[in-house]
Amino acid sequence: MLAKRCCNVSITAIKGFNDILPGEVEKWQHIEASARDVFSRYGFAEIRVPIMEKTELFARSIGDVTDIVEKEMYSFVDKGENRVTLRPEGTAGVIRALIENRLYAADPVSKLFYMGPMFRYERPQKGRYRQFHQIGAEITGIADPKVDAQILTMLRHLFDELGITEPSLEINSLGCPKCRPQYRETLQAFLRNRIASLCPDCTRRFDTNPLRVLDCKVERCKAATADAPAMLENLCPPCAGHFEAVQEFLQLAGTAYRINRRMVRGLDYYTRTTFELVTGLLGSQSAVAAGGRYDGLVADLGGPAIPGIGFAMGVERISLLLEAAGFSKPADLFIVALGDAAGKKAFQLMCRIQRLGFAVELDYDGKSMKSQMRRADKLACRYTLIVGETELATNRAPLKEMATGSQTEVPLVPESIVLQLQR
Ligand code: HAM
């Protein structure tokens, strides 16, 4: 028998890769526009870097023995036998671009932001996807702790602007190449006696990346490390001084924070200040934004020895928080028209009010008043304007604010209607 060459099974998207549909997209646009607005006030310029880079860029920057590089990268060999990877994060590409284009030569301080898709082969769940989107910001060229406080203040500012105030800012310090190796040994000595209680992943991490044991979500690892020594108590004097100063400047800026001594990050490039903006509303995917200082990264990638600090936030997670906060982007006005002549007037008003900068909707099919009102409700329009024969004759019509039910009579003149919409 001949094999069937086609079937009716439809092709779906790849697991963990999502369509961002109308309704959802408005939230994304709001997040992106707010980020652009806030970042520009802090002097950041946008950079757009490729979605795919040479695999070694990520191995060298994020670290060979991190979960991202070991297990999660979408890497393949292309037709030219090059080993390439879909970017799992944005910092490595931005710093590669900074070095390759010698941006530091024109100005020793770079403030760059980016937005776009990232790819990690993780187990998908709410708030965790294989293609996800980040908005990130990076400052290079300033080692001063004021800049740590500034970037954290900017992050908080953005969330305030979005009306998302619930997440809390947690900070820690991961020290520097002088004090961290010593701490690593102290931690390993502590863990050595408890190795039998650790999960298989952490048993492996004991040798390769013992700090990550502190970050393990498995209950028995949490219990075994409850009283583990922390990096914070093992900082060298310059790192301890830096951390103190960051806190002083955060207080001066009025930016609330709390110290999380157990925070370690899943990327190896961090030095000194690290931070996460953490929510209680998204289950285990609690970090909505995260970042830290990476004073050795530019040099590690072949550039000059200049310090850096930055963060990235997860757009999908912020969008979930916006939804929980009741975000909606309603049209400003629905014009209900009764009869042909009113339909023409409504059409003319709509075209002119849209040009004045407002979102206006109407019914195109000459439906009943009840059905038009239902549509206005469905679109959650802020106002409705009802135009019938009487309104055409008097050139005035009732404008109703849907949230309060209050009604005002307005002349059927675009500028007069707009004056009310602006209130
Ligand atoms: P990260 O902590 O790996 O840091 O990711 C930053 C944020 O991206 C997370 O807090 C989360 O909101 C979001 N995110 C990460 N993975 C996923 C996922 N699979 N699905 C949905 N959202 C996700 C970095 O990527 C660093 N490059 C941040 C940075 C910038 N550090 C310095 N500069």
Coordinates of C-alpha atoms and ligand atoms in Angstrom, one line a residue:
M1 CA 0.0 0.0 0.0
L2 CA 1.2 3.5 -0.8
A3 CA 2.1 5.6 2.2
K4 CA -0.2 8.6 2.6
R5 CA 1.8 11.7 1.5
C6 CA -0.2 14.2 3.4
C7 CA -2.5 14.4 6.4
N8 CA -4.8 16.9 8.0
V9 CA -2.7 17.3 11.2
S10 CA -2.0 21.1 11.4
I11 CA 1.5 22.3 12.2
T12 CA 1.8 24.0 15.6
A13 CA 4.5 26.3 16.9
I14 CA 7.6 24.8 18.5
K15 CA 7.2 24.0 22.2
G16 CA 8.1 27.0 24.4
F17 CA 7.8 29.4 21.5
N18 CA 4.8 31.6 21.7
D19 CA 2.7 33.8 19.4
I20 CA 2.1 37.2 21.0
L21 CA -1.5 37.9 20.0
P22 CA -3.5 41.2 19.8
G23 CA -4.7 41.9 23.3
E24 CA -1.3 40.8 24.6
V25 CA 0.8 42.9 22.2
E26 CA -0.7 46.1 23.6
K27 CA 0.9 45.3 27.0
W28 CA 4.2 44.6 25.3
Q29 CA 4.1 47.9 23.5
H30 CA 3.3 49.7 26.7
I31 CA 6.3 48.0 28.4
E32 CA 8.6 48.8 25.5
A33 CA 7.4 52.4 25.2
S34 CA 7.8 53.0 29.0
A35 CA 11.3 51.5 28.9
R36 CA 12.4 53.7 26.0
D37 CA 10.9 56.7 27.8
V38 CA 12.5 56.0 31.2
F39 CA 15.9 54.9 29.7
S40 CA 16.2 58.0 27.6
R41 CA 15.9 60.1 30.8
Y42 CA 18.9 58.4 32.1
G43 CA 20.9 58.9 28.9
F44 CA 20.7 55.4 27.4
A45 CA 20.9 54.8 23.6
E46 CA 19.5 51.8 21.9
I47 CA 21.7 49.1 20.4
R48 CA 20.5 46.3 18.1
V49 CA 22.8 43.3 18.0
P50 CA 22.4 40.0 16.1
I51 CA 20.2 37.2 17.5
M52 CA 22.9 34.6 16.6
E53 CA 26.5 34.8 17.7
K54 CA 29.5 32.4 17.7
T55 CA 29.0 29.8 20.3
E56 CA 32.4 30.6 22.0
L57 CA 31.2 34.1 22.9
F58 CA 28.6 32.7 25.3
A59 CA 30.8 29.9 26.6
R60 CA 33.5 32.5 27.4
S61 CA 31.3 35.1 28.9
I62 CA 28.4 33.3 30.7
G63 CA 30.8 30.4 31.7
D64 CA 31.4 26.9 30.5
V65 CA 30.0 25.3 33.6
T66 CA 26.7 27.2 33.9
D67 CA 23.3 25.6 33.3
I68 CA 22.8 28.0 30.4
V69 CA 25.9 26.9 28.5
E70 CA 25.9 23.3 29.6
K71 CA 22.3 22.5 29.0
E72 CA 20.2 25.3 27.6
M73 CA 21.7 26.8 24.5
Y74 CA 20.3 26.4 21.0
S75 CA 23.6 25.7 19.3
F76 CA 24.3 24.2 15.9
V77 CA 26.9 24.0 13.1
D78 CA 25.8 26.1 10.1
K79 CA 26.4 25.2 6.5
G80 CA 29.8 26.8 6.6
E81 CA 30.8 24.5 9.5
N82 CA 30.7 27.4 12.0
R83 CA 29.5 26.7 15.6
V84 CA 26.8 29.2 16.2
T85 CA 24.2 29.8 19.0
L86 CA 20.9 31.6 19.3
R87 CA 21.6 34.2 22.0
P88 CA 20.5 33.0 25.4
E89 CA 20.9 36.6 26.8
G90 CA 21.9 40.0 25.7
T91 CA 24.9 41.2 27.6
A92 CA 27.5 39.0 25.8
G93 CA 26.5 40.3 22.4
V94 CA 26.4 43.9 23.5
I95 CA 29.9 43.7 25.0
R96 CA 31.1 42.0 21.9
A97 CA 29.7 44.8 19.8
L98 CA 31.2 47.4 22.2
I99 CA 34.6 45.9 21.7
E100 CA 34.3 45.2 18.0
N101 CA 33.1 48.7 17.2
R102 CA 35.5 50.3 19.7
L103 CA 32.6 52.3 21.1
Y104 CA 34.7 53.1 24.2
A105 CA 37.2 55.0 22.0
A106 CA 34.7 57.7 21.2
D107 CA 33.3 57.9 24.7
P108 CA 34.8 56.0 27.7
V109 CA 31.3 55.7 29.1
S110 CA 28.6 53.7 27.2
K111 CA 25.0 53.5 28.3
L112 CA 23.2 51.1 26.0
F113 CA 19.8 49.4 26.0
Y114 CA 18.3 46.6 23.9
M115 CA 15.2 44.6 23.5
G116 CA 14.4 41.4 21.7
P117 CA 14.1 37.6 21.8
M118 CA 16.4 35.3 23.7
F119 CA 16.5 31.5 23.5
R120 CA 17.1 28.9 26.3
Y121 CA 16.1 25.2 26.1
E122 CA 14.4 25.2 29.5
R123 CA 11.4 23.2 30.7
P124 CA 8.5 25.6 29.7
Q125 CA 6.0 26.6 32.4
K126 CA 4.2 29.8 33.3
G127 CA 6.7 32.7 33.0
R128 CA 9.4 30.4 31.6
Y129 CA 9.7 29.8 27.8
R130 CA 12.2 28.7 25.3
Q131 CA 11.9 31.8 23.2
F132 CA 11.4 34.7 25.6
H133 CA 12.1 38.4 25.4
Q134 CA 14.3 40.7 27.4
I135 CA 14.7 44.4 27.8
G136 CA 18.2 45.1 29.1
A137 CA 20.5 48.0 29.9
E138 CA 24.2 48.1 30.3
I139 CA 26.6 50.8 31.4
T140 CA 30.3 50.4 30.8
G141 CA 33.2 52.6 31.9
I142 CA 32.2 53.5 35.4
A143 CA 33.4 51.6 38.5
D144 CA 31.9 54.0 41.0
P145 CA 29.1 52.6 43.3
K146 CA 26.9 55.6 42.4
V147 CA 26.3 53.9 39.0
D148 CA 25.2 50.7 40.7
A149 CA 22.6 52.7 42.7
Q150 CA 21.7 54.7 39.6
I151 CA 20.9 51.6 37.5
L152 CA 18.9 50.1 40.3
T153 CA 17.0 53.3 40.7
M154 CA 16.3 53.4 37.0
L155 CA 14.9 49.9 37.1
R156 CA 12.7 50.7 40.1
H157 CA 11.6 53.9 38.3
L158 CA 10.5 51.9 35.2
F159 CA 8.5 49.5 37.3
D160 CA 6.8 52.4 39.1
E161 CA 6.0 54.0 35.8
L162 CA 4.4 50.7 34.7
G163 CA 2.4 50.7 37.9
I164 CA 4.0 47.5 39.1
T165 CA 5.1 48.2 42.7
E166 CA 4.8 44.8 44.2
P167 CA 8.3 43.3 43.3
S168 CA 11.0 43.9 45.8
L169 CA 14.6 44.6 45.0
E170 CA 17.1 42.2 46.5
I171 CA 20.8 42.9 46.4
N172 CA 24.0 41.0 47.2
S173 CA 27.7 41.1 46.4
L174 CA 29.6 38.3 44.8
G175 CA 33.0 39.8 45.5
C176 CA 35.9 39.9 43.0
P177 CA 38.6 37.6 41.6
K178 CA 40.6 38.5 44.8
C179 CA 38.1 37.4 47.5
R180 CA 35.8 34.9 45.7
P181 CA 38.3 32.0 45.2
Q182 CA 38.9 32.1 49.0
Y183 CA 35.2 32.1 49.7
R184 CA 34.7 29.3 47.2
E185 CA 37.1 27.2 49.2
T186 CA 35.4 28.1 52.5
L187 CA 32.0 27.1 51.0
Q188 CA 33.4 23.8 49.6
A189 CA 34.8 23.0 53.0
F190 CA 31.4 23.6 54.5
L191 CA 29.7 21.5 51.8
R192 CA 32.1 18.6 51.9
N193 CA 30.5 17.3 55.1
R194 CA 27.1 17.6 53.6
I195 CA 27.7 16.2 50.2
A196 CA 25.6 13.1 50.8
S197 CA 22.5 15.3 51.5
L198 CA 22.8 17.1 48.2
C199 CA 20.8 16.4 45.0
P200 CA 22.7 14.9 42.0
D201 CA 23.0 18.3 40.3
C202 CA 24.5 19.9 43.4
T203 CA 26.9 16.9 43.9
R204 CA 28.2 17.8 40.5
R205 CA 28.2 21.5 41.2
F206 CA 30.3 20.9 44.4
D207 CA 33.3 20.7 42.1
T208 CA 32.4 22.8 39.1
N209 CA 30.4 25.7 40.5
P210 CA 29.8 25.4 44.3
L211 CA 28.2 28.8 44.7
R212 CA 25.2 27.5 42.6
V213 CA 24.5 25.0 45.4
L214 CA 23.1 28.0 47.4
D215 CA 20.6 28.7 44.6
C216 CA 19.2 25.1 44.3
K217 CA 15.5 24.9 44.7
V218 CA 15.5 21.2 45.9
E219 CA 14.3 21.1 49.6
R220 CA 17.1 18.9 50.8
C221 CA 19.8 21.1 49.3
K222 CA 18.1 24.2 50.9
A223 CA 18.1 22.4 54.3
A224 CA 21.7 21.3 54.0
T225 CA 22.9 24.8 53.2
A226 CA 20.7 26.8 55.5
D227 CA 23.6 27.9 57.6
A228 CA 26.3 28.0 54.9
P229 CA 28.8 30.8 55.0
A230 CA 27.9 33.7 52.7
M231 CA 30.0 35.7 50.3
L232 CA 28.9 38.9 52.0
E233 CA 30.8 38.0 55.2
N234 CA 33.9 37.0 53.1
L235 CA 34.3 40.1 51.0
C236 CA 37.8 41.8 50.7
P237 CA 37.8 45.3 52.1
P238 CA 37.5 47.1 48.7
C239 CA 34.4 44.9 47.8
A240 CA 32.9 45.4 51.3
G241 CA 33.4 49.2 50.9
H242 CA 31.8 49.1 47.5
F243 CA 28.8 47.3 48.8
E244 CA 28.4 49.7 51.7
A245 CA 28.6 52.7 49.3
V246 CA 26.0 51.2 46.9
Q247 CA 23.6 51.0 49.9
E248 CA 24.3 54.5 50.9
F249 CA 23.6 55.8 47.4
L250 CA 20.4 53.7 47.2
Q251 CA 19.2 55.3 50.4
L252 CA 20.1 58.7 49.1
A253 CA 18.1 58.0 45.9
G254 CA 15.1 56.7 48.0
T255 CA 15.3 53.3 46.4
A256 CA 14.0 50.5 48.7
Y257 CA 16.0 47.2 48.7
R258 CA 16.8 44.3 50.9
I259 CA 19.9 42.2 51.2
N260 CA 19.7 38.6 50.1
R261 CA 22.9 36.9 51.3
R262 CA 22.1 33.7 49.4
M263 CA 21.6 35.2 46.0
V264 CA 24.0 33.8 43.4
R265 CA 23.5 34.3 39.7
G266 CA 23.3 31.7 36.9
L267 CA 26.0 33.5 34.8
D268 CA 29.7 33.6 35.7
Y269 CA 30.6 37.1 34.6
Y270 CA 29.4 38.8 37.8
T271 CA 31.6 40.7 40.2
R272 CA 30.5 42.7 43.3
T273 CA 26.9 43.9 43.1
T274 CA 24.3 41.5 41.9
F275 CA 20.5 42.0 42.2
E276 CA 17.1 40.7 41.4
L277 CA 13.7 42.2 41.3
V278 CA 11.5 39.5 42.8
T279 CA 7.8 39.0 42.7
G280 CA 5.6 36.8 44.8
L281 CA 2.9 36.6 42.1
L282 CA 4.5 34.2 39.5
G283 CA 5.3 31.1 41.5
S284 CA 8.7 29.7 41.0
Q285 CA 9.5 32.2 38.2
S286 CA 10.0 34.9 40.7
A287 CA 12.7 37.1 39.1
V288 CA 11.2 39.7 36.8
A289 CA 14.5 41.5 36.3
A290 CA 18.1 40.7 37.3
G291 CA 21.6 41.8 36.7
G292 CA 24.8 42.9 38.3
R293 CA 28.3 44.3 37.9
Y294 CA 30.7 42.5 35.5
D295 CA 34.0 44.4 35.9
G296 CA 36.1 41.7 34.2
L297 CA 33.9 40.8 31.2
V298 CA 35.1 43.4 28.7
A299 CA 38.7 42.4 29.2
D300 CA 37.8 38.7 29.2
L301 CA 36.2 39.1 25.8
G302 CA 39.4 40.8 24.4
G303 CA 38.6 44.5 25.1
P304 CA 40.2 47.0 27.4
A305 CA 39.9 46.6 31.2
I306 CA 36.8 48.6 31.7
P307 CA 34.1 47.9 34.3
G308 CA 30.4 47.3 33.5
I309 CA 27.0 46.8 35.1
G310 CA 23.6 46.0 33.7
F311 CA 20.3 44.2 34.0
A312 CA 17.7 42.5 31.9
M313 CA 14.0 42.0 32.5
G314 CA 11.7 39.4 31.2
V315 CA 8.9 40.9 29.1
E316 CA 6.6 37.9 29.4
R317 CA 6.9 38.0 33.2
I318 CA 6.2 41.8 33.3
S319 CA 3.3 41.3 31.0
L320 CA 1.8 38.7 33.4
L321 CA 2.2 41.3 36.2
L322 CA 0.6 44.0 34.2
E323 CA -2.4 41.7 33.5
A324 CA -2.7 41.0 37.3
A325 CA -2.6 44.8 37.8
G326 CA -5.6 45.1 35.5
F327 CA -3.9 46.8 32.6
S328 CA -6.1 47.6 29.6
K329 CA -5.8 49.8 26.6
P330 CA -9.3 50.8 25.8
A331 CA -10.3 52.9 22.7
D332 CA -11.2 56.5 23.7
L333 CA -14.5 56.7 22.0
F334 CA -17.2 54.6 20.4
I335 CA -19.6 56.6 18.2
V336 CA -23.1 55.0 18.1
A337 CA -24.9 56.1 14.9
L338 CA -28.6 55.6 14.2
G339 CA -29.6 55.9 10.5
D340 CA -27.7 56.6 7.3
A341 CA -27.2 60.3 7.7
A342 CA -25.9 59.8 11.3
G343 CA -23.7 57.0 10.0
K344 CA -22.0 59.5 7.6
K345 CA -21.6 62.1 10.3
A346 CA -20.2 59.5 12.7
F347 CA -17.7 58.4 10.0
Q348 CA -16.6 62.0 9.4
L349 CA -16.2 62.6 13.1
M350 CA -14.2 59.4 13.6
C351 CA -11.7 60.3 10.8
R352 CA -11.1 63.7 12.2
I353 CA -10.9 62.7 15.9
Q354 CA -8.4 59.9 15.0
R355 CA -6.2 62.6 13.3
L356 CA -6.4 64.6 16.6
G357 CA -4.7 61.6 18.3
F358 CA -7.5 59.5 19.8
A359 CA -8.6 55.9 19.3
V360 CA -12.1 55.9 17.9
E361 CA -14.4 53.0 16.9
L362 CA -17.8 52.7 15.3
D363 CA -20.1 50.1 13.8
Y364 CA -19.9 49.6 10.1
D365 CA -23.0 47.5 9.6
G366 CA -25.9 49.8 10.7
K367 CA -26.7 47.5 13.6
S368 CA -29.3 48.3 16.3
M369 CA -28.4 50.7 19.1
K370 CA -28.4 47.8 21.6
S371 CA -25.9 45.9 19.5
Q372 CA -23.7 48.9 19.0
M373 CA -23.7 49.6 22.8
R374 CA -22.7 46.0 23.3
R375 CA -19.7 46.4 21.0
A376 CA -18.7 49.6 22.8
D377 CA -18.8 47.6 26.1
K378 CA -16.8 44.8 24.6
L379 CA -14.1 47.1 23.4
A380 CA -14.2 48.8 26.9
C381 CA -14.3 52.2 25.2
R382 CA -13.9 55.1 27.6
Y383 CA -16.7 57.2 26.1
T384 CA -19.7 56.7 23.8
L385 CA -21.3 59.3 21.7
I386 CA -24.8 58.7 20.4
V387 CA -25.8 60.3 17.1
G388 CA -29.3 60.1 15.7
E389 CA -31.7 62.3 13.8
T390 CA -32.4 64.7 16.7
E391 CA -28.6 65.1 17.3
L392 CA -28.0 65.8 13.6
A393 CA -30.7 68.5 13.7
T394 CA -29.4 70.2 16.8
N395 CA -25.8 69.5 16.1
R396 CA -25.3 68.4 19.7
A397 CA -25.1 64.9 21.1
P398 CA -24.8 63.1 24.5
L399 CA -21.2 61.9 25.4
K400 CA -21.2 59.3 28.1
E401 CA -18.3 58.3 30.3
M402 CA -18.7 54.6 30.5
A403 CA -16.9 54.1 33.9
T404 CA -19.0 56.6 35.8
G405 CA -22.2 56.7 33.6
S406 CA -22.0 60.5 33.7
Q407 CA -23.2 62.3 30.6
T408 CA -22.5 65.7 29.0
E409 CA -23.9 67.2 25.9
V410 CA -21.3 68.3 23.3
P411 CA -21.4 70.1 20.0
L412 CA -20.8 67.6 17.1
V413 CA -17.5 69.3 16.4
P414 CA -14.3 67.2 16.6
E415 CA -12.4 69.8 18.7
S416 CA -15.2 70.1 21.3
I417 CA -15.5 66.3 21.6
V418 CA -11.7 66.0 22.0
L419 CA -11.8 68.6 24.8
Q420 CA -14.0 66.2 26.8
L421 CA -11.9 63.1 26.0
Q422 CA -8.8 64.8 27.3
R423 CA -10.4 65.3 30.8
Ligands
HAM1 P1 19.0 36.4 33.7 O1 18.8 36.4 35.2 O2 19.5 35.1 33.1 O3 20.1 37.5 33.4 O4 17.7 36.9 32.9 C1 17.1 38.1 33.2 C2 15.6 38.0 33.2 O5 15.2 37.4 32.0 C3 15.1 37.1 34.3 O6 15.0 37.8 35.6 C4 13.7 36.8 33.8 O7 12.8 37.8 34.0 C5 14.0 36.7 32.3 N1 14.1 35.3 31.8 C6 15.2 34.5 31.9 N2 15.0 33.3 31.4 C7 13.7 33.3 31.0 C8 12.8 32.3 30.4 N3 13.3 31.1 30.0 N4 11.6 32.6 30.1 C9 11.1 33.9 30.4 N5 11.8 34.8 31.0 C10 13.1 34.6 31.3 C11 20.6 37.8 32.2 O8 20.1 37.4 31.1 C12 21.7 38.8 32.2 N6 22.1 39.1 30.8 C13 21.2 40.1 32.8 C14 22.3 41.2 32.9 C15 22.4 42.2 32.0 N7 23.3 41.2 33.7 C16 24.0 42.2 33.4 N8 23.5 42.9 32.4

